[in-house]
PDB file of C-alpha atoms in Angstrom:
ATOM      1  CA  MET K 271     -16.255  -5.135 -24.062  1.00 46.00           C
ATOM      2  CA  GLU K 272     -15.008  -8.645 -22.213  1.00 48.00           C
ATOM      3  CA  ARG K 273     -11.414  -9.893 -22.735  1.00 49.00           C
ATOM      4  CA  PRO K 274     -10.717 -13.250 -22.451  1.00 48.00           C
ATOM      5  CA  ARG K 275     -10.070 -14.338 -19.236  1.00 46.00           C
ATOM      6  CA  ALA K 276      -7.405 -17.411 -19.664  1.00 40.00           C
ATOM      7  CA  ALA K 277      -4.069 -16.351 -19.402  1.00 48.00           C
ATOM      8  CA  GLN K 278      -4.584 -13.027 -18.956  1.00 74.00           C
ATOM      9  CA  ARG K 279      -3.577 -11.072 -15.726  1.00 89.00           C
ATOM     10  CA  ASP K 280      -6.313  -8.795 -14.478  1.00 95.00           C
ATOM     11  CA  LYS K 281      -5.649  -5.090 -14.945  1.00 96.00           C
ATOM     12  CA  MET K 282      -6.516  -2.242 -12.645  1.00 97.00           C
ATOM     13  CA  VAL K 283      -6.923   1.273 -14.145  1.00 97.00           C
ATOM     14  CA  LEU K 284      -6.449   4.812 -11.897  1.00 96.00           C
ATOM     15  CA  ILE K 285      -8.120   7.734 -12.919  1.00 96.00           C
ATOM     16  CA  TYR K 286      -8.104  11.722 -11.227  1.00 95.00           C
ATOM     17  CA  SER K 287      -7.416  14.763 -11.722  1.00 95.00           C
ATOM     18  CA  HIS K 288      -4.257  16.413 -12.466  1.00 92.00           C
ATOM     19  CA  LYS K 289      -4.494  18.426  -9.130  1.00 93.00           C
ATOM     20  CA  ASN K 290      -4.722  16.108  -7.435  1.00 92.00           C
ATOM     21  CA  ARG K 291      -1.234  14.728  -8.938  1.00 89.00           C
ATOM     22  CA  ASN K 292       0.652  15.250  -5.778  1.00 86.00           C
ATOM     23  CA  PHE K 293      -1.388  12.551  -3.568  1.00 88.00           C
ATOM     24  CA  LEU K 294       0.086  10.028  -6.165  1.00 86.00           C
ATOM     25  CA  LYS K 295       3.580  11.260  -6.693  1.00 77.00           C
ATOM     26  CA  PRO K 296       6.084   9.364  -4.569  1.00 64.00           C
ATOM     27  CA  SER K 297       8.181  11.201  -2.264  1.00 58.00           C
ATOM     28  CA  SER K 298      11.246  11.223  -0.661  1.00 46.00           C
ATOM     29  CA  LYS K 299       9.599  12.988   2.636  1.00 51.00           C
ATOM     30  CA  GLY K 300       7.037   9.529   3.805  1.00 55.00           C
ATOM     31  CA  THR K 301       5.455   7.011   2.340  1.00 62.00           C
ATOM     32  CA  LYS K 302       2.431   7.797  -0.068  1.00 82.00           C
ATOM     33  CA  PHE K 303      -0.816   6.267  -1.481  1.00 88.00           C
ATOM     34  CA  PHE K 304       1.165   5.185  -4.334  1.00 88.00           C
ATOM     35  CA  ASP K 305       3.589   2.505  -2.086  1.00 87.00           C
ATOM     36  CA  PHE K 306       0.891   1.025  -0.807  1.00 90.00           C
ATOM     37  CA  LEU K 307      -0.854   0.598  -3.817  1.00 92.00           C
ATOM     38  CA  GLU K 308       2.690  -0.787  -5.691  1.00 90.00           C
ATOM     39  CA  GLY K 309       2.427  -3.594  -3.210  1.00 90.00           C
ATOM     40  CA  LEU K 310      -0.995  -4.616  -3.967  1.00 93.00           C
ATOM     41  CA  ILE K 311      -0.355  -4.463  -7.337  1.00 94.00           C
ATOM     42  CA  GLN K 312       3.168  -6.441  -7.163  1.00 92.00           C
ATOM     43  CA  ASP K 313       1.373  -8.978  -4.746  1.00 91.00           C
ATOM     44  CA  GLU K 314      -1.915  -9.964  -6.427  1.00 93.00           C
ATOM     45  CA  LYS K 315       0.411 -10.110  -9.808  1.00 93.00           C
ATOM     46  CA  LEU K 316      -2.167  -6.916 -11.256  1.00 96.00           C
ATOM     47  CA  ASP K 317      -1.221  -5.530 -14.574  1.00 96.00           C
ATOM     48  CA  PHE K 318      -1.869  -1.671 -13.766  1.00 96.00           C
ATOM     49  CA  TRP K 319      -2.000   1.386 -15.925  1.00 96.00           C
ATOM     50  CA  TRP K 320      -2.528   4.996 -15.702  1.00 94.00           C
ATOM     51  CA  ASP K 321      -1.408   8.228 -17.088  1.00 91.00           C
ATOM     52  CA  GLU K 322       2.260   7.987 -16.333  1.00 88.00           C
ATOM     53  CA  LYS K 323       2.489   5.188 -18.475  1.00 90.00           C
ATOM     54  CA  MET K 324       1.399   7.087 -21.387  1.00 86.00           C
ATOM     55  CA  SER K 325       3.379   5.535 -24.103  1.00 79.00           C
ATOM     56  CA  HIS K 326       2.591   7.672 -27.550  1.00 73.00           C
ATOM     57  CA  THR K 327       0.454  11.584 -28.341  1.00 78.00           C
ATOM     58  CA  LYS K 328      -2.740   9.535 -28.947  1.00 87.00           C
ATOM     59  CA  TRP K 329      -3.821  10.240 -24.988  1.00 91.00           C
ATOM     60  CA  ASP K 330      -7.347  10.216 -25.813  1.00 93.00           C
ATOM     61  CA  GLU K 331      -7.467   6.931 -27.270  1.00 93.00           C
ATOM     62  CA  GLU K 332      -4.978   5.516 -25.145  1.00 94.00           C
ATOM     63  CA  ILE K 333      -7.334   6.160 -22.265  1.00 95.00           C
ATOM     64  CA  ARG K 334     -10.174   5.035 -23.516  1.00 96.00           C
ATOM     65  CA  GLN K 335      -8.793   1.899 -25.177  1.00 95.00           C
ATOM     66  CA  HIS K 336      -7.210   1.312 -21.638  1.00 96.00           C
ATOM     67  CA  LEU K 337     -10.903   1.902 -19.547  1.00 97.00           C
ATOM     68  CA  ASN K 338     -12.375  -0.537 -22.178  1.00 97.00           C
ATOM     69  CA  GLU K 339      -9.333  -3.169 -20.832  1.00 96.00           C
ATOM     70  CA  ALA K 340      -9.690  -2.760 -16.844  1.00 96.00           C
ATOM     71  CA  ASP K 341     -11.320  -5.342 -14.947  1.00 96.00           C
ATOM     72  CA  ILE K 342     -11.135  -2.415 -12.073  1.00 96.00           C
ATOM     73  CA  VAL K 343     -11.286   0.963 -12.160  1.00 96.00           C
ATOM     74  CA  VAL K 344      -9.788   2.742  -9.196  1.00 96.00           C
ATOM     75  CA  CYS K 345     -10.934   6.482  -8.964  1.00 96.00           C
ATOM     76  CA  ILE K 346      -9.204   9.251  -7.040  1.00 95.00           C
ATOM     77  CA  VAL K 347     -12.739  11.291  -6.601  1.00 95.00           C
ATOM     78  CA  SER K 348     -12.168  15.476  -5.669  1.00 94.00           C
ATOM     79  CA  GLN K 349     -13.621  18.208  -6.294  1.00 95.00           C
ATOM     80  CA  PRO K 350     -11.613  18.889  -9.070  1.00 96.00           C
ATOM     81  CA  PHE K 351     -11.927  15.209 -10.137  1.00 95.00           C
ATOM     82  CA  LEU K 352     -15.811  15.568 -10.029  1.00 94.00           C
ATOM     83  CA  THR K 353     -15.391  19.345 -12.643  1.00 95.00           C
ATOM     84  CA  SER K 354     -12.779  18.180 -14.832  1.00 95.00           C
ATOM     85  CA  GLY K 355     -14.771  17.940 -18.646  1.00 95.00           C
ATOM     86  CA  TYR K 356     -12.915  15.361 -19.126  1.00 95.00           C
ATOM     87  CA  VAL K 357     -13.522  13.273 -16.448  1.00 94.00           C
ATOM     88  CA  ARG K 358     -17.062  13.671 -16.618  1.00 92.00           C
ATOM     89  CA  LYS K 359     -17.929  13.319 -20.336  1.00 94.00           C
ATOM     90  CA  VAL K 360     -14.816  10.326 -21.170  1.00 96.00           C
ATOM     91  CA  GLU K 361     -13.827   8.522 -18.459  1.00 96.00           C
ATOM     92  CA  LEU K 362     -16.496   8.627 -16.215  1.00 92.00           C
ATOM     93  CA  ARG K 363     -18.995   7.557 -19.164  1.00 94.00           C
ATOM     94  CA  ILE K 364     -16.855   4.672 -20.340  1.00 96.00           C
ATOM     95  CA  THR K 365     -16.220   3.397 -16.598  1.00 94.00           C
ATOM     96  CA  GLU K 366     -20.219   3.417 -15.610  1.00 91.00           C
ATOM     97  CA  LYS K 367     -20.772   1.215 -18.685  1.00 93.00           C
ATOM     98  CA  ARG K 368     -18.686  -0.659 -18.210  1.00 93.00           C
ATOM     99  CA  GLN K 369     -19.253  -1.913 -15.093  1.00 91.00           C
ATOM    100  CA  LYS K 370     -22.956  -2.283 -16.211  1.00 90.00           C
ATOM    101  CA  ASP K 371     -22.367  -4.656 -19.324  1.00 93.00           C
ATOM    102  CA  ASP K 372     -19.251  -5.854 -17.855  1.00 93.00           C
ATOM    103  CA  ASP K 373     -19.600  -5.722 -13.636  1.00 90.00           C
ATOM    104  CA  ILE K 374     -16.092  -4.619 -13.376  1.00 93.00           C
ATOM    105  CA  ILE K 375     -15.277  -3.693 -10.195  1.00 93.00           C
ATOM    106  CA  VAL K 376     -15.051   0.347  -9.165  1.00 94.00           C
ATOM    107  CA  ILE K 377     -12.886   1.477  -6.380  1.00 94.00           C
ATOM    108  CA  PRO K 378     -14.529   5.465  -5.580  1.00 94.00           C
ATOM    109  CA  ILE K 379     -11.722   6.598  -2.943  1.00 95.00           C
ATOM    110  CA  LEU K 380     -12.657  10.139  -1.394  1.00 93.00           C
ATOM    111  CA  LEU K 381      -9.788  12.364  -1.360  1.00 93.00           C
ATOM    112  CA  GLU K 382     -11.339  15.413  -0.079  1.00 92.00           C
ATOM    113  CA  PRO K 383     -14.232  17.009   1.012  1.00 92.00           C
ATOM    114  CA  CYS K 384     -16.669  17.177  -2.439  1.00 92.00           C
ATOM    115  CA  GLN K 385     -20.199  16.854  -3.769  1.00 92.00           C
ATOM    116  CA  TRP K 386     -20.085  13.175  -4.583  1.00 89.00           C
ATOM    117  CA  LYS K 387     -23.323  12.942  -3.150  1.00 87.00           C
ATOM    118  CA  ASN K 388     -24.970  15.474  -6.548  1.00 88.00           C
ATOM    119  CA  HIS K 389     -23.825  12.143  -8.236  1.00 84.00           C
ATOM    120  CA  LYS K 390     -26.238   9.814  -8.848  1.00 81.00           C
ATOM    121  CA  TRP K 391     -24.133   6.823 -10.112  1.00 77.00           C
ATOM    122  CA  LEU K 392     -21.385   7.388  -7.693  1.00 80.00           C
ATOM    123  CA  ARG K 393     -23.734   7.587  -4.659  1.00 80.00           C
ATOM    124  CA  THR K 394     -24.358   3.758  -5.657  1.00 80.00           C
ATOM    125  CA  TYR K 395     -20.831   3.332  -4.716  1.00 79.00           C
ATOM    126  CA  HIS K 396     -18.993   2.475  -1.149  1.00 75.00           C
ATOM    127  CA  HIS K 397     -16.998   4.499  -0.877  1.00 78.00           C
ATOM    128  CA  ILE K 398     -13.509   5.180   1.234  1.00 86.00           C
ATOM    129  CA  PRO K 399     -13.307   5.573   3.399  1.00 88.00           C
ATOM    130  CA  GLU K 400     -15.765   6.858   5.510  1.00 82.00           C
ATOM    131  CA  GLN K 401     -14.003  10.271   5.782  1.00 84.00           C
ATOM    132  CA  PRO K 402     -12.083  11.840   2.998  1.00 89.00           C
ATOM    133  CA  ILE K 403      -8.083  11.892   3.920  1.00 90.00           C
ATOM    134  CA  GLU K 404      -6.911  15.253   3.237  1.00 86.00           C
ATOM    135  CA  PRO K 405      -8.036  16.005   6.976  1.00 79.00           C
ATOM    136  CA  TYR K 406      -6.131  13.507   8.560  1.00 75.00           C
ATOM    137  CA  TYR K 407      -2.644  13.603   9.392  1.00 69.00           C
ATOM    138  CA  LYS K 408       0.300  11.387   8.256  1.00 67.00           C
ATOM    139  CA  HIS K 409       0.558   8.909  10.975  1.00 72.00           C
ATOM    140  CA  LYS K 410      -3.330   8.360  10.754  1.00 83.00           C
ATOM    141  CA  ARG K 411      -3.324   8.551   7.015  1.00 86.00           C
ATOM    142  CA  LEU K 412      -0.676   5.209   7.073  1.00 87.00           C
ATOM    143  CA  VAL K 413      -4.033   3.685   8.852  1.00 88.00           C
ATOM    144  CA  ILE K 414      -6.368   4.562   5.559  1.00 90.00           C
ATOM    145  CA  TYR K 415      -4.407   3.626   2.944  1.00 91.00           C
ATOM    146  CA  LEU K 416      -3.656   0.306   4.719  1.00 90.00           C
ATOM    147  CA  GLU K 417      -7.542  -0.098   4.893  1.00 90.00           C
ATOM    148  CA  ILE K 418      -8.004   0.620   1.086  1.00 93.00           C
ATOM    149  CA  ILE K 419      -5.926  -1.431   0.148  1.00 93.00           C
ATOM    150  CA  ASP K 420      -7.100  -4.190   1.994  1.00 91.00           C
ATOM    151  CA  HIS K 421     -10.823  -3.209   0.986  1.00 91.00           C
ATOM    152  CA  ILE K 422      -9.194  -3.600  -2.852  1.00 93.00           C
ATOM    153  CA  ARG K 423      -7.543  -7.261  -2.019  1.00 93.00           C
ATOM    154  CA  ASN K 424     -11.100  -8.202  -0.875  1.00 91.00           C
ATOM    155  CA  ARG K 425     -12.925  -7.109  -3.701  1.00 91.00           C
ATOM    156  CA  ILE K 426     -10.010  -8.784  -6.153  1.00 92.00           C
ATOM    157  CA  ARG K 427      -9.681 -12.156  -4.646  1.00 90.00           C
ATOM    158  CA  ALA K 428     -13.656 -11.571  -4.060  1.00 88.00           C
ATOM    159  CA  ARG K 429     -14.560 -11.669  -7.346  1.00 87.00           C
ATOM    160  CA  ARG K 430     -11.044 -13.947  -8.377  1.00 87.00           C
ATOM    161  CA  GLU K 431     -13.315 -17.124  -6.362  1.00 84.00           C
ATOM    162  CA  GLY K 432     -16.905 -15.918  -7.383  1.00 79.00           C
ATOM    163  CA  LYS K 433     -18.126 -14.653  -3.135  1.00 67.00           C
ATOM    164  CA  ASN K 434     -18.792 -11.321  -2.480  1.00 59.00           C
ATOM    165  CA  HIS K 435     -17.050 -11.121   0.169  1.00 56.00           C
ATOM    166  CA  LEU K 436     -14.219 -12.925   2.239  1.00 53.00           C
ATOM    167  CA  LYS K 437     -13.964 -13.626   5.555  1.00 55.00           C
ATOM    168  CA  SER K 438     -10.664 -13.283   6.110  1.00 59.00           C
ATOM    169  CA  VAL K 439      -7.993 -11.080   5.380  1.00 65.00           C
ATOM    170  CA  LYS K 440      -4.942 -13.068   4.553  1.00 75.00           C
ATOM    171  CA  PRO K 441      -1.538 -12.015   4.762  1.00 84.00           C
ATOM    172  CA  TYR K 442       0.958  -9.752   2.035  1.00 86.00           C
ATOM    173  CA  ARG K 443       4.390 -11.054   0.847  1.00 85.00           C
ATOM    174  CA  GLU K 444       5.123  -8.891  -0.982  1.00 83.00           C
ATOM    175  CA  PRO K 445       8.521  -6.699   0.100  1.00 85.00           C
ATOM    176  CA  ARG K 446       7.360  -3.123  -1.604  1.00 81.00           C
ATOM    177  CA  MET K 447       3.707  -4.433   0.926  1.00 85.00           C
ATOM    178  CA  LEU K 448       5.498  -5.006   3.644  1.00 88.00           C
ATOM    179  CA  SER K 449       7.948  -2.170   4.020  1.00 86.00           C
ATOM    180  CA  ALA K 450       4.711   0.181   3.510  1.00 86.00           C
ATOM    181  CA  LEU K 451       3.232  -1.649   6.320  1.00 88.00           C
ATOM    182  CA  ARG K 452       6.102  -1.482   8.467  1.00 88.00           C
ATOM    183  CA  ARG K 453       4.858   2.343   8.100  1.00 85.00           C
ATOM    184  CA  VAL K 454       2.180   1.340  10.092  1.00 87.00           C
ATOM    185  CA  ALA K 455       2.233   2.251  13.880  1.00 85.00           C
ATOM    186  CA  ASN K 456       2.174  -1.622  15.800  1.00 84.00           C
ATOM    187  CA  LYS K 457      -0.972  -0.931  17.550  1.00 84.00           C
ATOM    188  CA  ASP K 458      -3.013  -0.216  14.180  1.00 85.00           C
ATOM    189  CA  LEU K 459      -0.939  -2.871  12.532  1.00 86.00           C
ATOM    190  CA  PRO K 460      -4.204  -5.777  11.793  1.00 84.00           C
ATOM    191  CA  LYS K 461      -2.790  -9.143  13.446  1.00 85.00           C
ATOM    192  CA  GLU K 462      -3.510 -10.812  10.291  1.00 85.00           C
ATOM    193  CA  GLN K 463      -0.172  -9.453   8.718  1.00 89.00           C
ATOM    194  CA  LEU K 464       2.205 -10.140  11.463  1.00 90.00           C
ATOM    195  CA  PRO K 465       3.410 -13.630  10.430  1.00 91.00           C
ATOM    196  CA  SER K 466       4.378 -12.236   6.977  1.00 91.00           C
ATOM    197  CA  LEU K 467       6.389  -9.077   9.085  1.00 93.00           C
ATOM    198  CA  VAL K 468       7.549 -12.102  11.067  1.00 93.00           C
ATOM    199  CA  LYS K 469       8.958 -14.162   8.932  1.00 93.00           C
ATOM    200  CA  GLN K 470      10.238 -11.155   6.384  1.00 93.00           C
ATOM    201  CA  ALA K 471      12.637 -10.419   9.462  1.00 95.00           C
ATOM    202  CA  GLU K 472      13.719 -13.763  10.109  1.00 96.00           C
ATOM    203  CA  GLU K 473      15.229 -13.927   6.501  1.00 95.00           C
ATOM    204  CA  ARG K 474      16.624 -10.780   6.788  1.00 94.00           C
ATOM    205  CA  ALA K 475      18.336 -11.170  10.326  1.00 96.00           C
ATOM    206  CA  ARG K 476      20.260 -14.754   8.949  1.00 96.00           C
ATOM    207  CA  GLN K 477      20.956 -12.658   6.112  1.00 95.00           C
ATOM    208  CA  PHE K 478      22.700  -9.444   8.150  1.00 94.00           C
ATOM    209  CA  VAL K 479      23.362 -11.686  11.277  1.00 96.00           C
ATOM    210  CA  LYS K 480      24.796 -15.582  10.056  1.00 95.00           C
ATOM    211  CA  ASP K 481      25.567 -16.857  13.088  1.00 96.00           C
ATOM    212  CA  PRO K 482      22.437 -17.643  15.319  1.00 96.00           C
ATOM    213  CA  SER K 483      24.355 -18.146  18.544  1.00 97.00           C
ATOM    214  CA  LEU K 484      25.391 -14.457  17.776  1.00 97.00           C
ATOM    215  CA  ARG K 485      22.143 -13.849  17.178  1.00 96.00           C
ATOM    216  CA  LYS K 486      20.625 -14.816  20.613  1.00 97.00           C
ATOM    217  CA  ARG K 487      23.012 -13.243  22.373  1.00 97.00           C
ATOM    218  CA  ILE K 488      21.824 -10.290  20.800  1.00 97.00           C
ATOM    219  CA  CYS K 489      18.479 -10.616  21.889  1.00 97.00           C
ATOM    220  CA  ASP K 490      19.573 -11.846  25.701  1.00 97.00           C
ATOM    221  CA  ALA K 491      20.948  -8.925  26.026  1.00 97.00           C
ATOM    222  CA  ALA K 492      18.217  -6.975  24.438  1.00 97.00           C
ATOM    223  CA  LYS K 493      16.305  -8.463  27.096  1.00 96.00           C
ATOM    224  CA  ARG K 494      18.346  -7.403  29.585  1.00 96.00           C
ATOM    225  CA  LYS K 495      17.709  -3.935  28.455  1.00 94.00           C
ATOM    226  CA  LEU K 496      13.807  -4.291  28.710  1.00 95.00           C
ATOM    227  CA  ASP K 497      13.737  -5.166  31.517  1.00 94.00           C
ATOM    228  CA  GLU K 498      16.019  -3.439  33.088  1.00 93.00           C
ATOM    229  CA  ASN K 499      13.863   0.244  31.561  1.00 91.00           C
ATOM    230  CA  GLY K 500      10.537  -1.061  31.744  1.00 91.00           C
ATOM    231  CA  VAL K 501       9.890  -0.388  28.342  1.00 90.00           C
ATOM    232  CA  GLU K 502       8.276  -2.220  25.608  1.00 88.00           C
ATOM    233  CA  SER K 503      11.266  -1.458  22.596  1.00 90.00           C
ATOM    234  CA  LEU K 504      14.671   0.332  23.116  1.00 94.00           C
ATOM    235  CA  ASN K 505      14.517   3.712  21.436  1.00 94.00           C
ATOM    236  CA  LYS K 506      17.984   3.987  18.767  1.00 93.00           C
ATOM    237  CA  ARG K 507      20.595   4.914  21.456  1.00 95.00           C
ATOM    238  CA  GLN K 508      20.039   1.474  23.151  1.00 95.00           C
ATOM    239  CA  LEU K 509      20.223   0.127  19.824  1.00 96.00           C
ATOM    240  CA  LYS K 510      23.932   1.277  18.821  1.00 95.00           C
ATOM    241  CA  ASP K 511      24.808   0.406  22.162  1.00 96.00           C
ATOM    242  CA  LEU K 512      24.327  -3.064  21.122  1.00 97.00           C
ATOM    243  CA  ASP K 513      25.604  -3.000  17.783  1.00 96.00           C
ATOM    244  CA  ARG K 514      28.959  -1.377  19.288  1.00 95.00           C
ATOM    245  CA  GLU K 515      28.596  -4.179  21.582  1.00 95.00           C
ATOM    246  CA  PHE K 516      28.206  -7.173  19.209  1.00 96.00           C
ATOM    247  CA  LEU K 517      28.618  -6.240  15.312  1.00 95.00           C
ATOM    248  CA  MET K 518      30.661  -3.564  15.132  1.00 93.00           C
ATOM    249  CA  ALA K 519      33.942  -4.901  15.503  1.00 91.00           C
ATOM    250  CA  LEU K 520      32.706  -7.561  13.186  1.00 91.00           C
ATOM    251  CA  ASP K 521      31.651  -5.608  10.294  1.00 90.00           C
ATOM    252  CA  LYS K 522      35.041  -3.063  10.871  1.00 89.00           C
ATOM    253  CA  ARG K 523      32.931  -0.187  10.686  1.00 90.00           C
ATOM    254  CA  GLN K 524      33.850   3.369  12.186  1.00 90.00           C
ATOM    255  CA  GLN K 525      30.034   3.928  13.573  1.00 93.00           C
ATOM    256  CA  PRO K 526      27.100   2.482  14.801  1.00 93.00           C
ATOM    257  CA  ASP K 527      24.376   1.479  12.948  1.00 92.00           C
ATOM    258  CA  PRO K 528      20.952   0.158  14.840  1.00 94.00           C
ATOM    259  CA  LYS K 529      19.411  -1.299  11.453  1.00 93.00           C
ATOM    260  CA  LYS K 530      21.079  -5.144  11.606  1.00 95.00           C
ATOM    261  CA  ILE K 531      20.008  -5.134  15.111  1.00 96.00           C
ATOM    262  CA  ARG K 532      16.072  -3.483  14.595  1.00 96.00           C
ATOM    263  CA  TRP K 533      16.416  -6.619  12.387  1.00 96.00           C
ATOM    264  CA  VAL K 534      17.967  -9.098  14.740  1.00 97.00           C
ATOM    265  CA  LEU K 535      15.064  -7.866  17.397  1.00 97.00           C
ATOM    266  CA  ARG K 536      12.080  -8.277  14.938  1.00 95.00           C
ATOM    267  CA  ALA K 537      12.749 -11.601  14.390  1.00 96.00           C
ATOM    268  CA  CYS K 538      12.843 -12.634  17.572  1.00 94.00           C
ATOM    269  CA  GLY K 539       9.660 -10.424  18.896  1.00 93.00           C
ATOM    270  CA  LEU K 540      11.401  -7.512  20.970  1.00 95.00           C
ATOM    271  CA  HIS K 541      11.103  -5.060  18.221  1.00 94.00           C
ATOM    272  CA  PRO K 542       7.759  -3.474  16.683  1.00 92.00           C
ATOM    273  CA  GLN K 543       7.006  -5.373  13.327  1.00 90.00           C
ATOM    274  CA  GLY K 544       5.264  -2.109  12.232  1.00 86.00           C
ATOM    275  CA  ARG K 545       7.219   0.517  12.580  1.00 74.00           C
ATOM    276  CA  LEU K 546      10.699   2.003  11.236  1.00 63.00           C
TER     277      LEU K 546
END
């Protein structure tokens, strides 16, 4: 059931077991996979649907409709996902048929150790990551999320350009994606993503500190501190000291805030681009 391609955005549909909802729900405690996914959706201008957008009570009809319109189906694979009657009898059957008939993109994401190898159809796909996400701690998960998003984006762009694969990874531009990237440790951040982060930092630095000569004095003072302490980046206390010296009085604040200093230093390469 192929849709007319002209003037339509690629449509991505997410399917998962409700027992894994916490993996997707936003959290104030830290970055979730959905932060990365939303950045990709905006960056690639995708039409996105999942059951949180359910619009009426005829939920079965609505799910079937969206899966039959999908260009990309992302599956959060877990044991509850594999054993769910509705997932097996409806969602995966439609997805499998659409993949065979319309060659849609299917992305199985391994959330936890499970018996996915017992499912012949799932075995035909490249699963990401190679090892399930669940055993890893937060800092490692951020790198895995980035790997997954890059894989999905490459699949989408390769299809758009009529190629089997893309040799290079183009940098992200969408603010939410850049915000998610900044939570990845600098050493794990792909070098292709750095230019976009630096450009964003330059824009924010000009926004926060309009005087270019003042930005230069801040960077010069930071360089001296780095040399004196023999470190690669300044800690929060040192950033607050710079704020007291250069910005706190100008902003008429009673307490130092390292945020503006941090953006100025990122713009001149004196603070890690990929870590908040």
